[in-house]
XYZ file of C-alpha atoms in Angstrom:
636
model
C -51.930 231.279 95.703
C -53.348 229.050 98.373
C -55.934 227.871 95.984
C -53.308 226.838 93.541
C -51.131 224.820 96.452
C -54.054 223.516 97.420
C -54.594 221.788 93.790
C -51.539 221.332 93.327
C -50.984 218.956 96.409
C -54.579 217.180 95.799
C -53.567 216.138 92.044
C -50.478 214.753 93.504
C -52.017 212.851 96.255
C -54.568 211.220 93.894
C -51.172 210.433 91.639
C -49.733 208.830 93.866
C -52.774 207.407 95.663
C -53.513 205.849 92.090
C -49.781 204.568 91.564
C -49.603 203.111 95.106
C -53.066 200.988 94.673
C -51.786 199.134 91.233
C -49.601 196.972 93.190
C -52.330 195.821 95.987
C -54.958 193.238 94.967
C -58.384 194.201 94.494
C -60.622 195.619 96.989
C -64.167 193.867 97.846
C -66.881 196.010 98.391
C -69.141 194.541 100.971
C -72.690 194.366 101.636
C -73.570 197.147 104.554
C -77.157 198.224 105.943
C -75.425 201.449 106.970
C -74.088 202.386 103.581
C -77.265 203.133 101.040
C -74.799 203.325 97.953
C -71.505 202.842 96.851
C -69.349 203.741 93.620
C -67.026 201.642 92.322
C -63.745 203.251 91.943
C -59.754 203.020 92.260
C -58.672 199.294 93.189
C -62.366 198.031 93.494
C -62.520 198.299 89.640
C -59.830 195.549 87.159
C -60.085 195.841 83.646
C -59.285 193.999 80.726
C -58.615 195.800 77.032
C -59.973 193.153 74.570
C -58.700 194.988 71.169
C -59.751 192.051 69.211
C -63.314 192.114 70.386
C -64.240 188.383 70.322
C -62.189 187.193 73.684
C -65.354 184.994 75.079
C -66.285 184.979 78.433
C -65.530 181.424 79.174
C -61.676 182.148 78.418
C -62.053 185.725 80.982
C -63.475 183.604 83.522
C -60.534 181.059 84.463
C -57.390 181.687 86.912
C -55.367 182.243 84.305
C -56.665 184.864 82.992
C -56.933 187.040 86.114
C -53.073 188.236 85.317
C -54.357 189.994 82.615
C -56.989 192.114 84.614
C -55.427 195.488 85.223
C -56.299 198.023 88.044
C -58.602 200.802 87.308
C -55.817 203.482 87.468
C -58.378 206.548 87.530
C -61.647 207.469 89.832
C -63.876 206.537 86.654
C -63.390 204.104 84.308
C -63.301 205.300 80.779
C -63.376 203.206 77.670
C -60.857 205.111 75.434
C -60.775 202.653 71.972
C -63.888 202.430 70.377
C -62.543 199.416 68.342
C -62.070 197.749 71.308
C -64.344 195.370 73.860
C -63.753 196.134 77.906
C -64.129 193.874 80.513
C -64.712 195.043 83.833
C -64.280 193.214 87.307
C -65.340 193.564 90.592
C -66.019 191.357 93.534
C -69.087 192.085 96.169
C -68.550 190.629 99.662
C -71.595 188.709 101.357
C -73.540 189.547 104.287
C -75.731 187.329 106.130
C -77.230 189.937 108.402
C -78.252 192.573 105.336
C -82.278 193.064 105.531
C -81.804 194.734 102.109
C -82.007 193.634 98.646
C -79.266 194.970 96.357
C -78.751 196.231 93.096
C -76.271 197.517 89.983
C -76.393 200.524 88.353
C -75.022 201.987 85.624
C -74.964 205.659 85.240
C -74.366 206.380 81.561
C -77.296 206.265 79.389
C -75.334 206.171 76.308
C -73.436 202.917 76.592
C -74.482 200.633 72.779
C -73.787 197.257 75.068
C -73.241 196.055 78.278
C -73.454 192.677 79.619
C -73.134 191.606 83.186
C -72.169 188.156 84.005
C -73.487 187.359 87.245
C -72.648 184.300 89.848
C -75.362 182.259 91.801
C -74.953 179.789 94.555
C -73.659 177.164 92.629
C -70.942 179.684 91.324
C -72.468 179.359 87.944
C -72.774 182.723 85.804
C -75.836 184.181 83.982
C -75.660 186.643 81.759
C -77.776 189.589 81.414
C -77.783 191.902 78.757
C -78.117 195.911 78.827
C -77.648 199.244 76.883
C -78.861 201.777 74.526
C -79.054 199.294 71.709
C -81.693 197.023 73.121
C -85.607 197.969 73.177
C -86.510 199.879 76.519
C -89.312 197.512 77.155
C -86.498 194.804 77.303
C -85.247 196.361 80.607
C -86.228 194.724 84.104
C -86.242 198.409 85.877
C -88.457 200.597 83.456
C -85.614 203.273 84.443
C -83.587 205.577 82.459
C -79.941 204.461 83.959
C -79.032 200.171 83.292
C -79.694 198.621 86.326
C -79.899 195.002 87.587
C -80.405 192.567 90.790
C -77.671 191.412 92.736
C -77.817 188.091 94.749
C -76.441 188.086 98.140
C -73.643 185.304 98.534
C -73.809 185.769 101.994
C -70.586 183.925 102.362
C -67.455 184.898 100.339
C -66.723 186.658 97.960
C -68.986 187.367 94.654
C -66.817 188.095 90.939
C -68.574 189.983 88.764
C -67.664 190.530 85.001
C -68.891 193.463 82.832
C -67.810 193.454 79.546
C -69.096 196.642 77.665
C -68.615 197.882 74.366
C -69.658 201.222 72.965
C -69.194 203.470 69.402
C -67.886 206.252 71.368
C -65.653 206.647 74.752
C -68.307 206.588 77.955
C -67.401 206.686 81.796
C -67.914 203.232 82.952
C -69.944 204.835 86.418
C -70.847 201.319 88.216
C -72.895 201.961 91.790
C -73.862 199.958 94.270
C -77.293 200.695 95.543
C -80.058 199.498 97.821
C -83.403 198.542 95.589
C -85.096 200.499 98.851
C -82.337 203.659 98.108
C -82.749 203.115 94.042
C -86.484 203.731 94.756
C -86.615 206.725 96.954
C -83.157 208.142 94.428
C -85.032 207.375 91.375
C -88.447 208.894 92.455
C -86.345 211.836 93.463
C -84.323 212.190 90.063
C -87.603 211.653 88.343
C -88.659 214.623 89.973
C -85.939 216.960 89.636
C -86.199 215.842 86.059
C -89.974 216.766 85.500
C -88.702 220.504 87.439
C -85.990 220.567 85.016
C -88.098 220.089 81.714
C -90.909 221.775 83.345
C -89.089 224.955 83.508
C -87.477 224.699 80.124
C -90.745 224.351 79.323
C -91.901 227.695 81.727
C -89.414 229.440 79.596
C -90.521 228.268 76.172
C -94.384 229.420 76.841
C -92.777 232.583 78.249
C -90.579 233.692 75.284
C -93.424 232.425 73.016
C -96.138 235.144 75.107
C -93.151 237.498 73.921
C -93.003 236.954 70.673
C -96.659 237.271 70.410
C -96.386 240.299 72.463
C -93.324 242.096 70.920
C -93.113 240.142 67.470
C -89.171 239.410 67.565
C -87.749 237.014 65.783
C -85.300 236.815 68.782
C -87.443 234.759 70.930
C -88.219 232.316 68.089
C -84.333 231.701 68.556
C -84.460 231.713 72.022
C -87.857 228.987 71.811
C -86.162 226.904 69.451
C -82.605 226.797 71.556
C -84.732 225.573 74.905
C -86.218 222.580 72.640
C -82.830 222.169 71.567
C -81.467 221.796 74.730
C -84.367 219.814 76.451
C -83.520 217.204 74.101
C -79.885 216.692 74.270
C -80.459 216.648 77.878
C -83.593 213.975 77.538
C -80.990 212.045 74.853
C -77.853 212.078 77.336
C -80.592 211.561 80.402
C -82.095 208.645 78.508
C -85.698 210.180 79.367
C -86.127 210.521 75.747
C -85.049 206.905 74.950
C -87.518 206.045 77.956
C -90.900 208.302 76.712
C -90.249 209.157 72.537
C -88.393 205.994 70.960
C -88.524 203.542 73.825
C -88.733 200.665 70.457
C -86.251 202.464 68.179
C -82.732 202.379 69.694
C -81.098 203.273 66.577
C -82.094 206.778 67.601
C -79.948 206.914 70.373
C -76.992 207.659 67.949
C -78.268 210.197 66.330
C -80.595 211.960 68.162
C -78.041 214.145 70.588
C -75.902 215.315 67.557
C -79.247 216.844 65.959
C -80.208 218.189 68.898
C -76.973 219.721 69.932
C -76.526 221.155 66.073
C -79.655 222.471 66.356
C -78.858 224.341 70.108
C -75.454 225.652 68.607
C -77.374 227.133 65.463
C -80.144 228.816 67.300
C -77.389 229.867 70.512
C -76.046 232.004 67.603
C -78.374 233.155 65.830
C -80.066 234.020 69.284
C -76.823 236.061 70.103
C -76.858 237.600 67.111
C -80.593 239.216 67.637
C -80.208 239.673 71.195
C -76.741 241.676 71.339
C -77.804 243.408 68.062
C -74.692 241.727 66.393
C -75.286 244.013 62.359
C -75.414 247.135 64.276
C -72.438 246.829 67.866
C -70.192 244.816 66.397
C -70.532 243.634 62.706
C -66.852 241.641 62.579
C -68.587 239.643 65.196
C -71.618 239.541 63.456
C -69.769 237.732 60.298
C -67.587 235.754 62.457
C -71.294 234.386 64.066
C -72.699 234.208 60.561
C -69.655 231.963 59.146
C -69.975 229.773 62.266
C -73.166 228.697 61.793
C -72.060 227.899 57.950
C -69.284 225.773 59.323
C -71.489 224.017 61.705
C -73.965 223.198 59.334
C -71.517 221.611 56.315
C -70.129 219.285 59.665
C -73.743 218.527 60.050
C -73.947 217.481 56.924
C -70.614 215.704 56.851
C -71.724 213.824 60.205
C -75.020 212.275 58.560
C -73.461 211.701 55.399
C -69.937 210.483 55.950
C -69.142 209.179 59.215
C -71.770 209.305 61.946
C -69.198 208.516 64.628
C -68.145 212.024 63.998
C -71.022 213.063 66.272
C -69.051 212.346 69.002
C -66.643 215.517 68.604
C -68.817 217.360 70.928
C -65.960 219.521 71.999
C -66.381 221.582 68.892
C -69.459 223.385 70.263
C -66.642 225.323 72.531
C -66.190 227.311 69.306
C -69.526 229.003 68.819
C -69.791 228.404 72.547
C -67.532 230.478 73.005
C -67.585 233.188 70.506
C -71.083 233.960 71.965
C -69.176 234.200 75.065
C -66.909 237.105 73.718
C -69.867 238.491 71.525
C -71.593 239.442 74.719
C -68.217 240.507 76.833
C -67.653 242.691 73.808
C -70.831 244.236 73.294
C -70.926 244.771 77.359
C -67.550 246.325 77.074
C -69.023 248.878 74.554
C -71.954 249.750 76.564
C -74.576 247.746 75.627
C -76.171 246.817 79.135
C -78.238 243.632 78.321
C -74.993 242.113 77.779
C -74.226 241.770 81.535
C -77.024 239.075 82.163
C -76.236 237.084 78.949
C -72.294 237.422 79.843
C -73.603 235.715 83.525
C -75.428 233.304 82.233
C -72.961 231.781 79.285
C -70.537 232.144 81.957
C -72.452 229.236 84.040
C -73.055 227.615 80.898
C -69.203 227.402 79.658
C -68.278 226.566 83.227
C -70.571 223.414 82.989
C -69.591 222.619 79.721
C -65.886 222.736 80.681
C -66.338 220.208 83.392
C -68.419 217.905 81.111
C -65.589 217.884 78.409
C -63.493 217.272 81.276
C -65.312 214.246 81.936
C -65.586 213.209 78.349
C -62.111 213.630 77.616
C -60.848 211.951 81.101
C -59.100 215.244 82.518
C -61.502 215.000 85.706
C -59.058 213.874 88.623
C -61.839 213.688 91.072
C -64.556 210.965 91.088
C -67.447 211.342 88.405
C -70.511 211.898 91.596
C -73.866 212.872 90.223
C -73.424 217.022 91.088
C -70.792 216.502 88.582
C -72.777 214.033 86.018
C -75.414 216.423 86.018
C -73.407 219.903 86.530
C -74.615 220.691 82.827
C -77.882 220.254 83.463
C -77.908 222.515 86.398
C -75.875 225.328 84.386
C -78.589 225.103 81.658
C -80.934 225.860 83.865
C -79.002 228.849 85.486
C -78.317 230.282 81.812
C -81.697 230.438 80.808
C -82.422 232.187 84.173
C -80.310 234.881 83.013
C -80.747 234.693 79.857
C -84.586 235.742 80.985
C -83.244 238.787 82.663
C -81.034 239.640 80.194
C -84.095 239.558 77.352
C -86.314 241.470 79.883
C -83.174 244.019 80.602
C -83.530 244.743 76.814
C -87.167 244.585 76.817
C -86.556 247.277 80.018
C -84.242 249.574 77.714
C -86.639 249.497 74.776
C -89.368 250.637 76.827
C -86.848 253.590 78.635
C -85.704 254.488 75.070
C -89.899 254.746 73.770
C -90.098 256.938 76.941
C -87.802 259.032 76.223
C -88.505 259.600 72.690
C -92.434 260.127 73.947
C -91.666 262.459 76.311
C -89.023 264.393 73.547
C -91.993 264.122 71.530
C -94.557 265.835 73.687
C -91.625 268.408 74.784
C -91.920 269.391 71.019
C -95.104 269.426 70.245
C -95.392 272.263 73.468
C -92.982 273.791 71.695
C -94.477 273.398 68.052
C -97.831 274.746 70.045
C -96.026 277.983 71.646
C -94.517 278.668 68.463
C -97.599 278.116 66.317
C -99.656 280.698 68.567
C -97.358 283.337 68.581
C -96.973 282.833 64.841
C -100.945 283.144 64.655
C -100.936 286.326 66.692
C -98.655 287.914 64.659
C -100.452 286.774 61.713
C -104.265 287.937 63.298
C -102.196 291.798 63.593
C -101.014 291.795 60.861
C -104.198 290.793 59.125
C -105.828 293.380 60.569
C -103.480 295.997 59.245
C -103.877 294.147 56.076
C -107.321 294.373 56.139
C -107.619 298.594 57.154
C -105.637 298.792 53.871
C -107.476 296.748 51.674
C -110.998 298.938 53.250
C -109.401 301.843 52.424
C -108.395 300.940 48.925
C -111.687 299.130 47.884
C -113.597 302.576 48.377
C -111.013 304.023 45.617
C -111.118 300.746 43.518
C -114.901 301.094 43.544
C -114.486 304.538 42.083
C -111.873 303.420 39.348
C -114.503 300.545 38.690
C -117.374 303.114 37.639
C -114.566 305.221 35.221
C -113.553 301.444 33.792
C -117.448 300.362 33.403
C -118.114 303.261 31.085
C -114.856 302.835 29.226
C -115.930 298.940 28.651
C -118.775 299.590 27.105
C -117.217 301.732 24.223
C -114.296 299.304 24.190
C -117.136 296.362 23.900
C -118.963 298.158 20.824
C -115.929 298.458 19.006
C -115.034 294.457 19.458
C -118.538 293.910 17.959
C -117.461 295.455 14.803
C -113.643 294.428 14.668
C -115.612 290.341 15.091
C -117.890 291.295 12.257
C -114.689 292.384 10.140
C -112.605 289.261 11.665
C -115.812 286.820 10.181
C -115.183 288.281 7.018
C -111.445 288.121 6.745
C -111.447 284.619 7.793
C -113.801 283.711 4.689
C -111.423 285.895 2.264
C -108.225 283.435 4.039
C -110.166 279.980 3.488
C -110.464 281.120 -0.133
C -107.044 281.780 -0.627
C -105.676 279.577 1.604
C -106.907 277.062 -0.486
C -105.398 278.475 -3.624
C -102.093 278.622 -2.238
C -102.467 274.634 -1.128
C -103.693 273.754 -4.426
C -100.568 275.324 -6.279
C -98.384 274.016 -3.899
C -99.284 270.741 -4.717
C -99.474 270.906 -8.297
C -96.034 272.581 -8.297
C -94.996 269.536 -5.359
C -96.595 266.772 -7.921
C -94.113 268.441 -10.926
C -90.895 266.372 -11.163
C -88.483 268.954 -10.741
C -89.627 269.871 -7.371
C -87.651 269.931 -4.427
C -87.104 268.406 -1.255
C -87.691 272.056 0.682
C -91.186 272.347 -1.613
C -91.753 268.742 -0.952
C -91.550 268.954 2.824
C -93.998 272.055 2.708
C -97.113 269.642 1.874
C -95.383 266.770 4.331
C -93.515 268.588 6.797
C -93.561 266.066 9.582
C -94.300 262.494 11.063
C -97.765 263.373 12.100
C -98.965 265.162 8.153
C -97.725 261.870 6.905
C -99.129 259.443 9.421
C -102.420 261.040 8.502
C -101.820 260.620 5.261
C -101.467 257.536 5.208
C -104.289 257.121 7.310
C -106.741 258.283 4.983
C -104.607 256.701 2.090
C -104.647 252.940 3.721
C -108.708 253.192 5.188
C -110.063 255.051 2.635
C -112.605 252.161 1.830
C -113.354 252.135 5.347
C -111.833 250.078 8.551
C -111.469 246.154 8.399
C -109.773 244.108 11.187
C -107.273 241.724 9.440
C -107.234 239.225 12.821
C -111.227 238.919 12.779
C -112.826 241.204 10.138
C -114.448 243.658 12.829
C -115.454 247.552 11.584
C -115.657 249.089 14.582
C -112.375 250.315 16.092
C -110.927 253.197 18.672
C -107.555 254.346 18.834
C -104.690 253.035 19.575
C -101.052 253.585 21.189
C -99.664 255.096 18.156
C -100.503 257.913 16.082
C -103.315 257.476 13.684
C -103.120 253.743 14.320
C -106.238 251.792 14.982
C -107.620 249.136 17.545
C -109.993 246.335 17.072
C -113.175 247.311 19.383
C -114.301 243.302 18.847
C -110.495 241.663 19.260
C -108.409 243.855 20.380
C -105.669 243.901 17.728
C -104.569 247.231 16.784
C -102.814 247.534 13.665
C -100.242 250.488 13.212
C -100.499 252.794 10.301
C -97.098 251.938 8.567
C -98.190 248.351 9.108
C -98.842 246.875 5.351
C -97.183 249.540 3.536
C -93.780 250.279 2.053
C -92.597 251.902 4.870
C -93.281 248.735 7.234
C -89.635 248.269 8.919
C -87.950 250.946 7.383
C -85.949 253.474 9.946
C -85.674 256.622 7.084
C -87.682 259.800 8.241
C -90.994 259.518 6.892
C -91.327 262.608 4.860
C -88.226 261.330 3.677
C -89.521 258.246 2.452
C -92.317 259.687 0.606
C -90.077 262.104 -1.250
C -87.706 258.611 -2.022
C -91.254 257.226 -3.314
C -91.828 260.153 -5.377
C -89.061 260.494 -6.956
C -88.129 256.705 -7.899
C -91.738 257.407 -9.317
C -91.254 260.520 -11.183
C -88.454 259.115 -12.845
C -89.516 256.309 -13.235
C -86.858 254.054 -10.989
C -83.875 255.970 -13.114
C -82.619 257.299 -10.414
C -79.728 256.285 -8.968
C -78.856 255.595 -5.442
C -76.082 257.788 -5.270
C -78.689 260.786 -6.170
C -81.045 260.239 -3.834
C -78.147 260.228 -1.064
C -77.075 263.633 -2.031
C -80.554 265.025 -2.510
C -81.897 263.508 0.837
C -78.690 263.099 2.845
C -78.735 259.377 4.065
C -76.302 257.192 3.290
C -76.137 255.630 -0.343
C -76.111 251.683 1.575
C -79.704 252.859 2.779
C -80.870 255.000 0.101
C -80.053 251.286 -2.398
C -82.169 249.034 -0.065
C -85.010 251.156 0.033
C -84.827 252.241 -3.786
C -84.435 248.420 -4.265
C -87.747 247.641 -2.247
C -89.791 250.318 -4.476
C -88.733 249.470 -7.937
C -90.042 245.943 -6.646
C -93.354 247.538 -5.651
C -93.908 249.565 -9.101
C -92.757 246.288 -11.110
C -95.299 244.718 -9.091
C -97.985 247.176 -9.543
C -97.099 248.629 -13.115
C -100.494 248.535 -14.229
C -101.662 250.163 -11.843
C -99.588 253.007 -11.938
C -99.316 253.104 -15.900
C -101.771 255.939 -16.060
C -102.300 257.139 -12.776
C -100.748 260.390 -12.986
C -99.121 262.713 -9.996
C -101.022 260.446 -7.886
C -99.315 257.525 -8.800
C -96.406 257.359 -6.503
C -99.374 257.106 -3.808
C -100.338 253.863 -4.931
C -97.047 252.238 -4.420
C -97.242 253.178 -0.560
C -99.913 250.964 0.211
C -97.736 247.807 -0.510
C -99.049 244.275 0.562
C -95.530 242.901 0.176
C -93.720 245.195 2.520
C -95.781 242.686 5.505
């Protein structure tokens, strides 16, 4: 409650302070050994709104235009219009007595253009021109903030006009500074800024050693983030204008929306890996995932739409802060590496809230360089955690392998008890086994010499049952090849049936190999390269090409080439159409072989062509006539 008064009563003093200073003229700042800097601010600060953009100097720099200067009514100037061209006014005091040389500095790095009019002696003005649109090299003070020499008037008063103009809003920061001050500041901020990088750079090796180390794709994330990061910072530092496009300014308004697209996307994929997203929390894990979908079509829309759309950097809150609530959630649930990563995005957001602060003008308080650079400083405290909170997990894994090695061994002692009591068991009762088995052997071994004797007589009497078996099998060639014979003459006879038919073809396979024998009966001849020598092939009887490789099927170049009917059924078709000479109809051969009379047509069809075809050779073949018709040239 006391905090909350104490606000309170500060934001209306500033009010008021602010609406009490509008009506008093303009404060001159003065020269002073004793004071090594000073920011502009309040009163000392008039300002001008050109929304035209073409008001020339000549016409802001007459008596009658001072009316129109305004004062500043906030700690910071801000340029709000981006359409618009501000001038800025301030007025230095002289001092005879200063042993110093002075200087201006501006602190934002990301201003397009700022020019400074300055007076000399003779109260004439020179301009000099500044900002992140001109070369680096054009810059008096190879430093990363815009900074010029001031002349002492030593008498009266010095008017200074800025007039600035930028594609996005910036906080107009103007100090006041000793050139002996700017020196020792900027050799200081040069080295905070090498400690800064340095360590995002620590942390980069570090997670990198981990990755080689542990091989997860986490610390890719996390690598790729701390480059991210390094270079929005180096882009809103202007180190990176200074050291990687010092001659290309036209990077400067670009460069910060890549990298900050490029930290949001790997801040949330990093989440994602590191708080085990798919497996604690999987609504989360598809909020994350359409996110980083979202961000990337704005991407897209940024580059290829309107560029000035990369100034919206308040929409990295959102995935800012669902990683926020990812890890609060998963810590909530028990998932203890959450608690560093909750610390550290906690520093993070907090710095990020007072930099949107300062880029959307809700600061109250002066814009001082703790608060300029408060985001650079929470980085840094984020990755710190962010360290422990990777080697918390790295911790856990290595508890959790622990564990499960010391379960392990705990049941292989077990599994190792249990095994040697099961093998004692099993040595007693093997040796009960085996007083049996002695005692049985000696009356086996007497059953064996009864047995021996029997198999002697039983092995005489197979000699003469194989000697009778020889001569039976002679006596069943003989007639089996009677009974074949008649078969087939009585098969060849055209009033045979399909039951008496079937008994000579009874199957696929009998009439595969017939027509094996039927279609090679001259002997084997590739048709692809004329080769004789051949081996089998995938299909029954068919045959392969030992030279080419082609293997030719054994229905291939017949009558039955594409035809679905049974086989056997198909040669009985043949042999009838034959018998009778093609009278028979199609109707008949559906009722005889059962298939319908559509089929039995096409195929009837297809063998009165191959008999017109080959009449004279069938005219007086005989029963082996319908044969001839099977090997058919123009079924191919």
């Amino acid at each position: 409650m006391y905090k909350l008064l104490t606000r309170v009563f500060t934001t209306f003093f500033l009010l008021f302070f602010c609406n009490t200073i509008r009506t008093s003229a303009q404060t001159v700042v003065q020269l002073n050994d004793s004071v090594k800097q000073h920011i502009f601010e309040y009163k000392q600060v008039y300002y001008f709104e050109d929304t035209t953009g073409r008001v020339p100097f000549n016409q802001v720099n007459i008596s009658a235009f001072d009316a129109r200067f305004k004062v500043n009514p906030e700690p910071t100037p801000v340029t709000r219009n981006i359409n618009s061209a501000y001038w800025y006014r301030i007025k230095i005091g002289g001092n005879l007595n200063t042993k110093n040389n002075w200087l201006l500095e501006f602190f934002d790095q990301t201003i397009d253009s700022i020019t400074v009019y300055s007076p000399n002696a003779q109260h004439q003005y020179t301009a000099t021109l500044l900002g992140s649109n001109r070369p680096f090299e054009a810059r008096f003070y190879h430093h990363k903030n815009f900074s010029l020499n001031l002349v002492n008037p030593k008498t009266g008063d010095a008017v200074y006009y800025i007039r600035i103009r930028s594609h996005h809003s910036v906080n107009v920061i103007m100090v006041l500074r000793t050139v002996s001050w700017f020196i020792s500041y900027a050799l200081d901020e040069y080295f905070f800024f090498g400690v800064f990088y340095g360590m995002i750079l620590v942390f980069g090796l570090y997670n990198l050693m981990m990755f080689v180390a542990m091989r997860k794709v986490q610390y890719l994330y996390y690598i790729a983030y701390n480059i991210s990061i390094g270079l929005y910072e180096m882009c809103a530092d202007g180190i990176a204008y200074q050291y990687i496009w010092p001659n290309n300014p036209v990077w400067n308004h670009y460069a910060y929306g890549i990298a900050l697209f490029a930290a949001s996307i790997f801040a949330v994929l990093f989440t994602q890996s590191l708080l085990n997203l798919k497996i604690n929390a999987p609504r989360l894990y598809k909020a994350t995932s359409w996110i980083i979908a979202l961000r990337s079509l704005f991407f897209l829309a940024c580059l290829t739409i309107n560029n000035s759309w990369f100034n919206y950097k308040i929409i990295e809150f959102i995935p800012l802060l669902l990683a926020f609530y990812s890890g609060c959630y998963t810590w909530v649930k028990g998932y203890k590496p959450a608690r560093f990563f909750v610390i550290g995005y906690s520093f993070l957001l907090t710095g990020f809230i007072i930099k949107s602060c300062i880029a959307l003008n809700w600061w109250i308080l002066p814009v001082t360089e703790f608060a300029y650079y408060s985001l650079s400083v929470c980085f840094i405290t984020e990755m710190l955690f962010i360290s422990f909170a990777i080697g918390d997990r790295v911790r856990i894994l290595k508890k959790q392998k622990d564990d499960a090695q010391l379960a392990i061994i705990a049941q292989m002692k077990q599994n190792e008890e249990l095994k040697d009591n099961l093998n004692k068991r099993l040595e007693e009762q093997v040796q009960e086994r085996t007083k049996e088995l002695v005692e049985k052997s000696s009356m086996i071994a007497d059953q064996n010499e009864e047995l021996r004797s029997v198999n002697e007589l039983l092995q005489q009497q197979a000699e003469e049952i194989s000697r009778m078996n020889v001569l039976l099998e002679k006596d069943n060639i003989i007639l089996h090849n009677d009974i074949e014979k008649v078969t087939h003459d009585r098969v060849m006879s055209a009033e045979v049936d399909f039951e008496e038919f079937s008994k000579i073809y009874p199957d696929r396979e009998t009439c595969f190999k017939f027509l094996s024998d039927l279609k090679w009966e001259n002997g084997y001849a590739c048709r692809k390269c004329s080769g004789t020598h051949y081996g089998g092939g995938h299909l029954p009887y068919s045959r392969r090409c030992s030279k080419c490789g082609y293997e030719e099927s054994v229905i291939a170049y017949t009558i039955l080439q594409n035809t679905r009917i049974p086989t056997n059924k198909a040669f009985y078709m043949i042999f009838l159409m034959y018998s009778t000479k093609g009278k028979i109809s199609s109707h008949k051969l559906s009722e005889i072989l059962s298939i319908r009379q559509s089929t039995c047509w096409a195929y009837s069809t297809r063998i009165k062509k191959a008999m017109e075809a080959r009449k004279k050779e069938i005219k007086n073949a005989g029963a082996k006539g319908w044969s001839k018709l099977v090997i058919d040239n123009s079924a191919d």
